[in-house]
XYZ file of C-alpha atoms in Angstrom:
721
model
C -44.119 34.641 -25.245
C -45.618 37.726 -23.686
C -49.169 38.849 -24.381
C -48.973 41.530 -27.040
C -51.585 43.160 -29.238
C -51.054 45.717 -31.919
C -53.328 48.743 -31.725
C -54.009 51.699 -33.983
C -52.421 54.635 -32.218
C -54.568 57.206 -33.959
C -57.754 57.243 -35.904
C -57.633 58.170 -39.554
C -55.866 61.330 -40.627
C -55.015 62.502 -37.135
C -54.640 66.253 -36.895
C -56.475 67.023 -40.124
C -58.052 70.433 -40.027
C -59.527 72.237 -43.002
C -59.931 76.018 -42.670
C -63.360 77.402 -42.016
C -65.330 78.253 -45.123
C -63.611 81.345 -46.548
C -65.314 84.598 -47.312
C -66.036 84.834 -51.047
C -63.790 87.844 -51.483
C -60.726 86.066 -52.845
C -58.861 87.246 -55.966
C -60.817 87.598 -59.152
C -61.694 84.524 -61.138
C -60.203 83.684 -64.458
C -62.992 85.721 -66.020
C -64.414 89.056 -64.919
C -63.649 90.297 -61.365
C -66.202 89.436 -58.695
C -68.309 92.370 -57.478
C -71.557 92.815 -55.627
C -73.160 92.865 -59.045
C -71.906 89.320 -59.791
C -74.960 87.037 -59.731
C -75.168 85.133 -56.448
C -72.205 86.939 -54.861
C -74.236 88.901 -52.293
C -76.002 85.680 -51.252
C -72.620 83.951 -50.842
C -71.426 86.779 -48.586
C -74.497 86.309 -46.421
C -73.768 82.553 -46.267
C -70.235 83.307 -45.099
C -71.553 85.478 -42.260
C -73.772 82.594 -41.164
C -70.695 80.330 -41.186
C -68.760 82.660 -38.876
C -71.746 82.637 -36.482
C -71.719 78.832 -36.380
C -75.080 78.537 -38.153
C -73.738 75.889 -40.496
C -76.975 74.323 -41.727
C -78.329 77.748 -42.687
C -74.981 78.629 -44.278
C -75.033 75.480 -46.395
C -78.543 76.257 -47.622
C -77.515 79.830 -48.459
C -74.395 78.724 -50.380
C -76.573 76.332 -52.368
C -78.921 79.212 -53.144
C -75.994 81.301 -54.420
C -74.979 78.425 -56.689
C -78.534 78.029 -57.940
C -78.313 81.653 -59.018
C -74.789 81.281 -60.437
C -73.524 77.653 -60.782
C -70.051 78.942 -61.764
C -69.484 81.083 -58.658
C -66.158 79.573 -57.667
C -65.820 81.128 -54.173
C -69.193 79.602 -53.231
C -68.147 76.247 -54.712
C -64.949 76.405 -52.646
C -66.671 77.463 -49.430
C -69.451 74.886 -49.763
C -66.853 72.190 -50.491
C -65.074 73.034 -47.242
C -68.364 73.082 -45.354
C -69.571 69.671 -46.498
C -66.098 68.214 -45.877
C -66.270 69.418 -42.287
C -69.679 67.748 -42.070
C -68.065 64.402 -42.977
C -68.998 64.203 -46.675
C -65.635 64.072 -48.469
C -66.975 62.643 -51.760
C -69.386 65.545 -52.153
C -66.623 67.935 -51.069
C -64.329 66.640 -53.805
C -66.943 67.263 -56.490
C -67.509 70.844 -55.319
C -63.799 71.657 -55.028
C -63.110 70.230 -58.490
C -65.757 72.547 -59.872
C -64.098 75.421 -57.977
C -60.661 74.804 -59.518
C -62.235 74.351 -62.938
C -63.887 77.761 -62.663
C -60.736 79.382 -61.242
C -57.573 77.335 -61.858
C -55.478 80.109 -60.282
C -56.932 79.801 -56.756
C -54.267 78.014 -54.756
C -56.455 77.617 -51.659
C -59.061 75.605 -53.576
C -56.284 73.347 -54.880
C -54.914 72.955 -51.339
C -58.268 71.937 -49.899
C -58.916 69.604 -52.842
C -55.585 67.926 -52.085
C -56.539 67.485 -48.435
C -59.876 65.902 -49.334
C -58.243 63.554 -51.851
C -55.808 62.451 -49.165
C -58.692 61.590 -46.863
C -60.122 59.538 -49.718
C -56.790 57.645 -49.887
C -55.984 58.876 -53.389
C -52.387 59.789 -52.744
C -51.162 60.529 -56.269
C -54.086 62.833 -57.023
C -53.668 64.547 -53.651
C -49.981 65.220 -54.289
C -50.747 66.613 -57.756
C -53.394 68.976 -56.363
C -51.114 70.148 -53.554
C -48.209 70.673 -55.957
C -50.455 72.975 -57.966
C -51.476 74.785 -54.765
C -47.846 75.450 -53.872
C -47.014 76.543 -57.410
C -49.701 79.197 -57.049
C -49.017 79.934 -53.364
C -45.329 79.173 -52.682
C -44.710 78.187 -49.046
C -48.438 78.372 -48.280
C -48.775 77.000 -44.754
C -52.111 75.268 -45.293
C -50.948 73.572 -48.492
C -47.752 72.435 -46.774
C -49.790 71.130 -43.839
C -51.983 69.143 -46.224
C -48.953 67.769 -48.075
C -47.455 66.750 -44.747
C -50.606 64.759 -44.006
C -50.282 62.979 -47.355
C -46.763 61.920 -46.350
C -48.077 60.855 -42.931
C -50.659 58.613 -44.581
C -47.891 56.968 -46.606
C -45.679 56.688 -43.472
C -43.051 58.984 -44.975
C -42.567 60.618 -41.612
C -39.322 62.456 -42.381
C -40.962 64.089 -45.411
C -44.010 64.919 -43.272
C -41.852 66.553 -40.601
C -40.163 68.745 -43.229
C -43.554 69.857 -44.565
C -44.948 70.701 -41.133
C -41.749 72.559 -40.192
C -42.034 74.640 -43.376
C -45.715 75.262 -42.613
C -45.056 76.662 -39.124
C -42.118 78.673 -40.425
C -44.438 80.231 -42.997
C -47.254 80.765 -40.495
C -46.121 80.536 -36.846
C -49.734 80.922 -35.693
C -51.045 77.823 -37.524
C -51.833 75.693 -34.486
C -52.909 72.593 -36.390
C -49.556 72.380 -38.190
C -47.731 72.363 -34.843
C -50.036 69.565 -33.680
C -49.375 67.571 -36.830
C -45.644 68.175 -36.435
C -45.909 66.736 -32.941
C -47.717 63.664 -34.236
C -45.093 63.099 -36.949
C -42.244 63.513 -34.459
C -43.903 60.951 -32.185
C -44.064 58.511 -35.092
C -40.294 58.987 -35.454
C -39.881 58.341 -31.688
C -38.715 61.907 -31.021
C -40.954 62.261 -27.984
C -39.430 65.359 -26.401
C -39.811 67.430 -29.568
C -43.233 65.898 -30.198
C -44.527 67.050 -26.821
C -43.004 70.489 -27.311
C -44.697 70.912 -30.709
C -48.081 69.735 -29.370
C -47.865 72.136 -26.431
C -47.033 74.936 -28.873
C -50.173 74.146 -30.869
C -52.323 74.396 -27.740
C -50.631 77.604 -26.603
C -51.831 79.109 -29.886
C -55.294 77.539 -29.771
C -56.358 75.866 -26.488
C -59.569 74.672 -28.171
C -57.771 72.680 -30.875
C -59.151 69.179 -30.443
C -56.501 67.491 -32.585
C -53.817 69.297 -30.563
C -55.100 67.759 -27.325
C -55.340 64.327 -28.959
C -51.823 64.482 -30.409
C -50.406 65.666 -27.088
C -52.260 62.876 -25.285
C -50.719 60.254 -27.569
C -47.199 61.680 -27.197
C -47.470 61.961 -23.403
C -48.766 58.413 -23.141
C -45.779 57.038 -25.032
C -43.462 59.153 -22.892
C -44.907 57.469 -19.797
C -47.026 60.387 -18.526
C -50.334 58.578 -18.812
C -52.136 60.716 -16.238
C -51.279 63.802 -18.285
C -52.247 61.966 -21.454
C -55.648 61.031 -20.058
C -56.245 64.623 -18.974
C -55.724 65.913 -22.537
C -57.815 63.160 -24.119
C -60.657 64.113 -21.814
C -60.195 67.809 -22.601
C -60.680 66.880 -26.248
C -63.879 65.000 -25.335
C -65.123 67.994 -23.355
C -64.565 70.224 -26.391
C -66.232 67.821 -28.849
C -68.204 65.121 -27.003
C -68.961 63.222 -30.213
C -65.346 63.069 -31.419
C -64.429 59.530 -32.445
C -60.723 60.415 -32.326
C -60.934 61.731 -28.755
C -62.760 58.673 -27.395
C -60.387 56.408 -29.320
C -57.384 58.169 -27.781
C -58.906 57.946 -24.302
C -59.469 54.223 -24.784
C -55.897 53.624 -25.901
C -54.494 55.506 -22.926
C -56.698 53.542 -20.529
C -55.453 50.385 -22.280
C -51.855 51.401 -21.589
C -52.810 52.117 -17.970
C -54.152 48.521 -17.795
C -57.627 49.844 -16.982
C -59.121 47.412 -19.464
C -62.769 47.540 -18.525
C -62.772 51.348 -18.822
C -60.819 51.052 -22.063
C -63.512 48.812 -23.543
C -66.213 51.267 -22.448
C -64.403 54.211 -24.031
C -63.606 52.335 -27.235
C -67.200 51.110 -27.425
C -68.296 54.762 -27.411
C -65.821 55.458 -30.211
C -67.220 52.572 -32.272
C -70.777 53.787 -31.670
C -69.784 57.239 -32.935
C -68.143 55.859 -36.074
C -69.137 52.239 -36.750
C -67.361 52.250 -40.109
C -63.898 53.175 -38.776
C -61.645 50.142 -38.644
C -59.364 51.524 -35.885
C -62.206 51.668 -33.388
C -63.047 48.001 -33.907
C -59.354 47.044 -33.901
C -58.605 48.851 -30.656
C -61.764 47.645 -28.934
C -60.958 44.067 -29.938
C -57.461 44.418 -28.493
C -58.927 45.549 -25.161
C -61.516 42.760 -25.203
C -58.740 40.215 -25.696
C -56.956 41.515 -22.606
C -60.173 40.936 -20.660
C -60.190 37.308 -21.770
C -63.191 37.845 -24.045
C -61.462 36.016 -26.871
C -64.433 35.207 -29.102
C -65.651 38.818 -28.978
C -62.128 39.982 -29.742
C -61.896 37.684 -32.764
C -65.204 39.073 -34.035
C -63.872 42.609 -33.582
C -60.665 41.890 -35.464
C -62.662 40.330 -38.294
C -64.943 43.379 -38.371
C -61.964 45.721 -38.634
C -60.527 43.588 -41.452
C -63.854 43.715 -43.305
C -63.800 47.518 -43.108
C -60.168 47.771 -44.183
C -58.923 44.570 -45.864
C -55.525 46.223 -46.403
C -54.817 46.461 -42.651
C -52.024 43.993 -41.994
C -52.110 45.062 -38.320
C -55.695 43.929 -37.835
C -54.931 40.650 -39.583
C -51.864 40.046 -37.387
C -53.975 40.709 -34.306
C -56.486 38.143 -35.471
C -53.699 35.575 -35.842
C -52.251 36.368 -32.437
C -55.692 36.140 -30.844
C -56.314 32.725 -32.401
C -53.569 31.415 -30.123
C -55.814 32.356 -27.187
C -58.756 30.411 -28.609
C -58.706 26.929 -27.069
C -60.328 25.451 -30.175
C -57.661 26.689 -32.620
C -55.238 24.066 -33.922
C -51.761 24.500 -35.370
C -53.089 23.990 -38.925
C -55.897 26.519 -38.258
C -53.363 29.161 -37.242
C -51.122 28.338 -40.187
C -54.048 28.694 -42.624
C -54.704 32.228 -41.338
C -50.985 33.036 -41.528
C -50.936 31.942 -45.166
C -53.937 34.174 -45.844
C -51.966 37.045 -44.281
C -49.108 36.352 -46.662
C -51.432 36.213 -49.668
C -53.159 39.456 -48.734
C -50.286 41.588 -47.438
C -46.996 40.185 -48.752
C -47.597 38.327 -52.003
C -46.369 39.999 -55.145
C -43.608 42.026 -53.453
C -40.573 41.628 -55.725
C -37.493 40.247 -53.933
C -34.485 42.521 -53.634
C -31.265 41.584 -55.405
C -28.417 40.332 -53.220
C -24.762 41.103 -53.814
C -23.560 39.069 -50.809
C -20.322 37.193 -51.419
C -21.040 33.456 -51.707
C -18.248 32.320 -49.420
C -19.619 29.510 -47.199
C -17.023 29.985 -44.457
C -16.685 33.734 -44.116
C -17.835 35.834 -41.162
C -21.581 36.327 -41.378
C -23.592 39.495 -40.940
C -26.670 38.525 -38.916
C -29.452 41.040 -38.359
C -32.147 40.802 -35.685
C -35.446 42.677 -36.058
C -37.482 43.281 -32.898
C -39.741 45.811 -31.163
C -38.679 44.324 -27.827
C -35.155 45.605 -27.209
C -36.472 46.977 -23.907
C -37.950 45.918 -20.559
C -39.865 42.988 -21.961
C -39.923 39.221 -21.592
C -37.896 38.869 -24.812
C -34.974 40.712 -23.211
C -34.344 37.727 -20.900
C -33.431 35.746 -24.030
C -32.059 38.290 -26.512
C -29.494 39.822 -24.157
C -27.556 36.569 -23.507
C -28.086 35.498 -27.124
C -26.333 38.582 -28.459
C -23.663 38.607 -25.765
C -22.511 35.065 -26.549
C -22.226 35.249 -30.316
C -18.770 34.271 -31.510
C -17.655 37.583 -32.984
C -15.061 35.806 -35.128
C -17.973 34.087 -36.894
C -20.845 36.562 -36.571
C -21.214 40.332 -36.843
C -24.437 41.325 -35.068
C -26.851 44.006 -36.299
C -29.968 45.029 -34.363
C -32.950 46.654 -36.111
C -34.927 48.259 -33.307
C -38.602 49.044 -33.824
C -38.745 51.075 -30.620
C -41.158 53.951 -30.034
C -39.913 54.440 -26.462
C -36.551 52.926 -25.414
C -36.151 52.300 -21.691
C -33.470 51.403 -19.164
C -32.921 47.930 -20.613
C -32.359 49.217 -24.158
C -28.773 50.470 -23.582
C -27.785 47.092 -22.115
C -28.954 45.289 -25.238
C -27.424 47.940 -27.485
C -24.003 47.281 -25.920
C -24.256 43.596 -26.890
C -24.494 44.251 -30.642
C -22.004 45.546 -33.176
C -24.404 47.800 -35.060
C -27.614 49.459 -33.873
C -30.263 50.653 -36.321
C -33.542 52.402 -35.451
C -36.451 51.464 -37.723
C -39.368 53.127 -35.907
C -41.227 55.542 -38.151
C -39.563 54.323 -41.339
C -41.476 52.755 -44.198
C -41.129 49.053 -44.966
C -39.253 49.910 -48.160
C -36.820 52.204 -46.323
C -36.052 49.563 -43.693
C -35.599 46.890 -46.368
C -33.168 49.142 -48.243
C -31.286 49.790 -44.976
C -30.882 46.052 -44.389
C -29.834 45.461 -47.988
C -27.285 48.302 -47.782
C -25.840 46.771 -44.598
C -25.204 43.576 -46.547
C -27.027 41.344 -44.059
C -26.550 37.656 -44.825
C -29.116 36.228 -42.371
C -32.079 38.285 -41.161
C -33.905 37.044 -38.054
C -37.463 38.098 -37.235
C -38.052 38.042 -33.470
C -41.704 39.118 -33.313
C -43.863 37.203 -35.791
C -47.400 38.602 -35.686
C -47.017 40.294 -32.294
C -47.111 44.023 -31.624
C -44.518 46.096 -33.414
C -43.447 43.405 -35.871
C -42.256 44.414 -39.344
C -43.060 41.284 -41.350
C -43.702 43.305 -44.486
C -40.036 44.325 -44.429
C -39.115 40.658 -44.766
C -41.583 40.337 -47.654
C -39.078 42.404 -49.684
C -36.431 39.767 -48.900
C -33.656 42.264 -48.110
C -31.376 39.398 -46.984
C -30.650 36.174 -48.859
C -31.512 33.983 -45.835
C -34.441 34.890 -43.591
C -35.368 33.172 -40.319
C -38.031 33.426 -37.610
C -38.372 31.831 -34.180
C -41.281 30.649 -32.063
C -39.614 32.468 -29.168
C -41.511 35.701 -29.873
C -44.674 34.426 -31.529
C -45.106 30.638 -31.008
C -46.623 30.131 -34.446
C -45.721 30.309 -38.095
C -45.442 33.682 -39.791
C -46.954 32.276 -42.982
C -44.503 34.358 -45.027
C -43.237 32.756 -48.201
C -40.191 35.023 -47.881
C -39.077 33.446 -44.568
C -37.050 30.303 -45.123
C -36.750 28.697 -41.680
C -38.145 28.886 -38.177
C -36.395 27.772 -34.982
C -38.130 25.293 -32.686
C -36.923 22.513 -30.426
C -37.767 18.849 -29.911
C -40.150 19.474 -27.006
C -41.972 22.612 -28.219
C -42.263 21.407 -31.817
C -42.103 17.584 -31.752
C -42.245 15.311 -34.774
C -45.287 16.029 -36.927
C -45.327 19.750 -36.197
C -43.796 20.477 -39.610
C -47.413 20.754 -40.812
C -47.924 23.773 -38.505
C -45.388 25.964 -40.305
C -44.949 27.468 -43.764
C -41.238 27.776 -42.945
C -38.791 24.866 -42.781
C -38.772 23.828 -39.123
C -35.236 23.760 -37.693
C -35.129 22.093 -34.283
C -32.320 23.271 -32.031
C -30.818 20.322 -30.129
C -30.850 21.693 -26.566
C -33.149 24.689 -25.938
C -34.774 27.367 -28.049
C -32.942 30.398 -26.632
C -30.713 31.086 -23.621
C -32.439 32.447 -20.526
C -30.731 35.077 -18.364
C -32.090 35.393 -14.791
C -32.146 38.881 -13.321
C -29.052 39.816 -11.374
C -31.123 41.639 -8.736
C -33.483 38.764 -8.002
C -33.256 37.560 -4.392
C -31.902 34.270 -3.193
C -34.307 31.343 -3.010
C -36.389 31.427 0.165
C -36.124 28.553 2.699
C -38.508 25.594 2.327
C -41.990 26.233 3.646
C -43.033 24.573 6.939
C -44.661 21.191 6.343
C -47.761 22.194 8.298
C -48.335 25.362 6.287
C -51.392 25.144 3.973
C -50.545 24.762 0.312
C -50.606 28.002 -1.674
C -50.954 27.529 -5.428
C -50.273 30.497 -7.675
C -50.317 31.734 -11.229
C -48.521 34.872 -12.446
C -49.607 34.856 -16.105
C -51.726 37.391 -17.921
C -55.177 36.170 -16.822
C -56.452 36.262 -20.415
C -54.335 33.127 -20.938
C -56.475 31.161 -18.489
C -59.479 29.458 -20.065
C -62.607 28.247 -18.265
C -61.554 24.598 -18.502
C -58.378 25.423 -16.603
C -60.387 27.261 -13.934
C -62.517 24.118 -13.556
C -59.343 22.030 -13.134
C -58.071 24.394 -10.455
C -61.343 24.053 -8.589
C -60.951 20.269 -8.639
C -57.445 20.645 -7.191
C -58.673 22.909 -4.389
C -61.494 20.506 -3.594
C -58.995 17.646 -3.270
C -56.893 19.750 -0.867
C -59.447 21.482 1.390
C -56.958 23.757 3.185
C -55.283 25.008 0.017
C -55.740 28.341 -1.739
C -54.793 29.824 -5.104
C -53.480 33.333 -5.670
C -53.271 35.044 -9.055
C -50.735 37.853 -9.243
C -50.620 40.242 -12.198
C -50.436 43.959 -12.870
C -53.954 43.917 -14.332
C -55.275 43.433 -10.798
C -53.818 46.771 -9.659
C -56.763 48.517 -11.323
C -59.905 48.231 -9.134
C -62.210 47.760 -12.136
C -59.860 45.128 -13.518
C -59.775 43.416 -10.148
C -63.582 43.302 -10.102
C -63.744 41.989 -13.688
C -61.374 39.118 -13.054
C -63.033 38.291 -9.747
C -66.207 37.724 -11.799
C -64.353 35.640 -14.414
C -62.833 33.397 -11.744
C -65.983 33.292 -9.608
C -66.091 29.446 -9.616
C -63.038 29.488 -7.315
C -65.033 31.458 -4.748
C -63.487 32.617 -1.508
C -60.405 30.403 -1.937
C -59.067 32.720 -4.646
C -56.905 35.783 -3.977
C -56.090 38.382 -6.631
C -52.956 40.464 -6.106
C -51.536 43.293 -8.170
C -47.881 44.035 -8.687
C -47.438 47.458 -7.044
C -44.104 48.965 -7.976
C -43.430 46.288 -10.588
C -42.016 42.790 -10.264
C -38.660 44.044 -9.026
C -40.477 45.031 -5.818
C -42.448 41.778 -5.589
C -39.965 38.938 -6.093
C -40.340 37.868 -2.475
C -43.796 36.631 -3.508
C -42.259 33.312 -4.595
C -41.062 32.662 -1.050
C -44.621 32.002 0.118
C -45.797 29.953 -2.891
C -45.832 26.148 -2.865
C -46.638 25.328 -6.510
C -47.187 27.350 -9.701
C -50.182 26.237 -11.764
C -49.394 27.124 -15.356
C -52.016 28.727 -17.599
C -53.847 27.224 -20.568
C -54.641 27.503 -23.500
C -51.548 29.746 -23.642
C -48.754 28.423 -21.463
C -46.093 30.420 -19.702
C -42.573 31.228 -20.831
C -40.970 33.678 -18.404
C -43.909 32.989 -16.083
C -42.665 29.391 -16.021
C -38.907 29.969 -16.016
C -38.792 32.680 -13.352
C -40.675 30.639 -10.697
C -38.445 27.663 -11.426
C -35.392 29.860 -10.860
C -36.971 31.019 -7.606
C -37.308 27.398 -6.397
C -41.025 26.917 -7.080
C -42.068 23.901 -9.187
C -44.547 24.368 -12.035
C -47.327 22.029 -13.142
C -47.990 22.499 -16.854
C -50.589 21.273 -19.322
C -48.933 20.505 -22.662
C -51.172 21.112 -25.672
C -51.197 20.522 -29.396
C -49.364 23.452 -30.964
C -46.258 25.435 -30.097
C -48.042 28.158 -28.100
C -49.383 25.387 -25.856
C -45.964 23.776 -25.310
C -43.285 26.486 -25.218
C -41.676 26.691 -22.694
C -43.186 24.362 -20.114
C -42.584 21.146 -22.083
C -38.840 21.702 -22.707
C -38.060 23.382 -19.381
C -39.783 20.845 -17.146
C -38.289 17.947 -19.108
C -34.761 19.367 -18.983
C -35.056 19.902 -15.221
C -36.131 16.320 -14.572
C -39.733 17.334 -13.897
C -41.292 15.584 -16.865
C -44.016 14.141 -14.621
C -45.281 17.724 -14.134
C -45.735 18.329 -17.891
C -48.945 16.453 -18.703
C -51.331 16.289 -21.637
C -54.819 16.127 -20.092
C -56.789 18.032 -17.476
C -57.246 14.855 -15.433
C -53.488 14.272 -15.365
C -52.947 17.960 -14.562
C -55.168 17.686 -11.480
C -53.457 14.482 -10.368
C -49.953 15.905 -10.886
C -50.754 19.050 -8.880
C -52.358 17.150 -5.996
C -49.578 14.546 -5.900
C -46.886 17.241 -5.842
C -48.660 19.305 -3.174
C -48.976 16.281 -0.904
C -45.279 15.399 -1.255
C -43.848 17.891 1.245
C -40.331 16.396 1.206
C -40.185 16.756 -2.589
C -41.346 20.378 -2.391
C -38.632 21.111 0.191
C -35.969 19.423 -1.928
C -37.026 21.277 -5.072
C -36.901 24.565 -3.201
C -33.221 23.918 -2.549
C -32.180 22.272 -5.813
C -34.150 23.885 -8.646
C -31.932 26.947 -9.032
C -28.573 25.120 -9.218
C -30.125 22.475 -11.482
C -31.465 25.147 -13.806
C -28.196 27.106 -13.745
C -26.361 23.971 -14.924
C -28.905 23.084 -17.596
C -29.071 24.134 -21.268
C -31.797 26.620 -20.277
C -29.173 28.976 -18.851
C -26.172 27.806 -20.880
C -25.978 30.677 -23.342
C -22.675 29.550 -24.818
C -24.094 26.103 -25.663
C -27.424 27.334 -27.087
C -25.911 30.176 -29.125
C -23.369 27.739 -30.569
C -26.321 25.607 -31.695
C -27.917 28.666 -33.283
C -24.693 29.645 -35.050
C -24.282 26.126 -36.397
C -27.805 26.346 -37.811
C -27.012 29.728 -39.386
C -23.861 28.315 -40.982
C -25.775 25.399 -42.496
C -28.453 27.730 -43.884
C -25.767 29.990 -45.332
C -23.890 27.156 -46.997
C -27.074 25.981 -48.660
C -27.644 29.459 -50.068
C -24.072 29.689 -51.310
C -24.423 26.595 -53.495
C -27.800 27.499 -55.007
């Protein structure tokens, strides 16, 4: 299970821009035409001039004076509504704009701005009605279309939003904000090239457009150009230093650059600017969790949920973060998962199923994942898909991918049908799965980043399954029938940790595929060489009690050292942060980054004697890869699945059960005993890889046959209901 946190990619209605307060010289009202003799009109004109000069406080006072003279002066009502909206007072703006359309129901621009304000107030139906009236009065009006596009964005109807923004720029090719919004919508549909092009077009029209810089920053970041992304986020900050959205974007980009300490600083500024915005707290909490500040992160996730109780993303992050809290138990995590179900999935009516109830026919099995890419999950999903018996199973992949990479095509070749779900609503994805006639739908992400659990809440398939492979806990969803575990990760009694029926696979949870470019195992280390312990996990997995255990090990072996190797140490500020966290280990600790990625650093295992696994979250690929490279692992086995998978099953299957222990004292003893047994270390260096290659861990045919047998049993039970 890789460390993953879901973050809000943008803050609020990204790209929203209401026109400056218009001059009160619009078409005549429903009554008599407006002239200089109209009471209050001359004062309103003076207020407009103040607006154009940027003297907004004086302009507001002058508009209010015009309305004191003539409370029915609709152009002043409209202009003042726009002005107070821009000042961050949407409720007051709504009241003024409603008065404007009451006084002049034929003014399409007032209707358009009313629709935009209602959208910001999350009143979608009213917003659509107002914007429909605006477009009836002003067909193909660019500003009304832009506002309608933002309504669709809020509802995650990205295809509809794209059509609106495209119509807006066709109607007014100089409307910079509509190009920026088009770019944001295209990014949400994973069309990064067109997204970047649209954002650049918006800035070519208006280089001072803050939302244009923010949208371009987000698109560039997801396209991998994070230096360019950071440049545009900081341009936005330079233009508007107190912009929550700009600081939020900067923080997210720094997060993606693994500059976590700077990310927290930037996101803290965003929260200070807008303490009531849930995305700021959510994103800051995600960064705090990556710094190992778990309790602060949990508080942040809870704060974001208090601000927006409807945010399933914040709630999923809270659940995922609980796994990193050493005091959380399996039942604690399950209780929060059930609350997630009650809050975000309960009451969704199940879809009807027309699947033929033939217990022995070929099954359509669909897999949902955001990780069909260069990710730890790929080591398991690629051999899983490749070894399905195609006479028994037809494989569908539902890819929640914002940015496919070089691994994606390899996985795509292993499936029969490839579907892209990114940018589609939960209902649309559920209908897609139902239309495909999926018999068994498998969730591969749980509450981790990019998951689509609310799709499964619709029950688009008659049988729905999850796996601890991608999440290591229950989903809590009443709509998921079963979850895959194994006898070592989820031993007897763990049924109480899951809302789903626990199905234990007999050999291993999922097949592991070692990289074909990894080097051969290095020769055994010289017996007189000092012991080098290592850990390659995300350091946020390593709790203070484990650091204390490592110190005891080093004290027992005075010439030994420990090295931690992770990409988070490539950043100098990150390096300094973690040096402070692991200060008890003193000068016997080395921190190494992963320059060029792990493909350039696999020779690291040749100089390591023993891997010390992390806790309270244990390693999966960070356990299996060292074992493949001939380096034994000492693991602490805990009391729920995230504290057992995969060290308990892997070490047991490889005959290293004495290295999977259940107390810190035993952990220290096992590590010291292994380090002092130089002949055993030399033998393991030579035998671990062939032993692992011949074990169920790497026997994809065996493990996938187990999985297919489980699918068949689930299917037969459904057929006889």
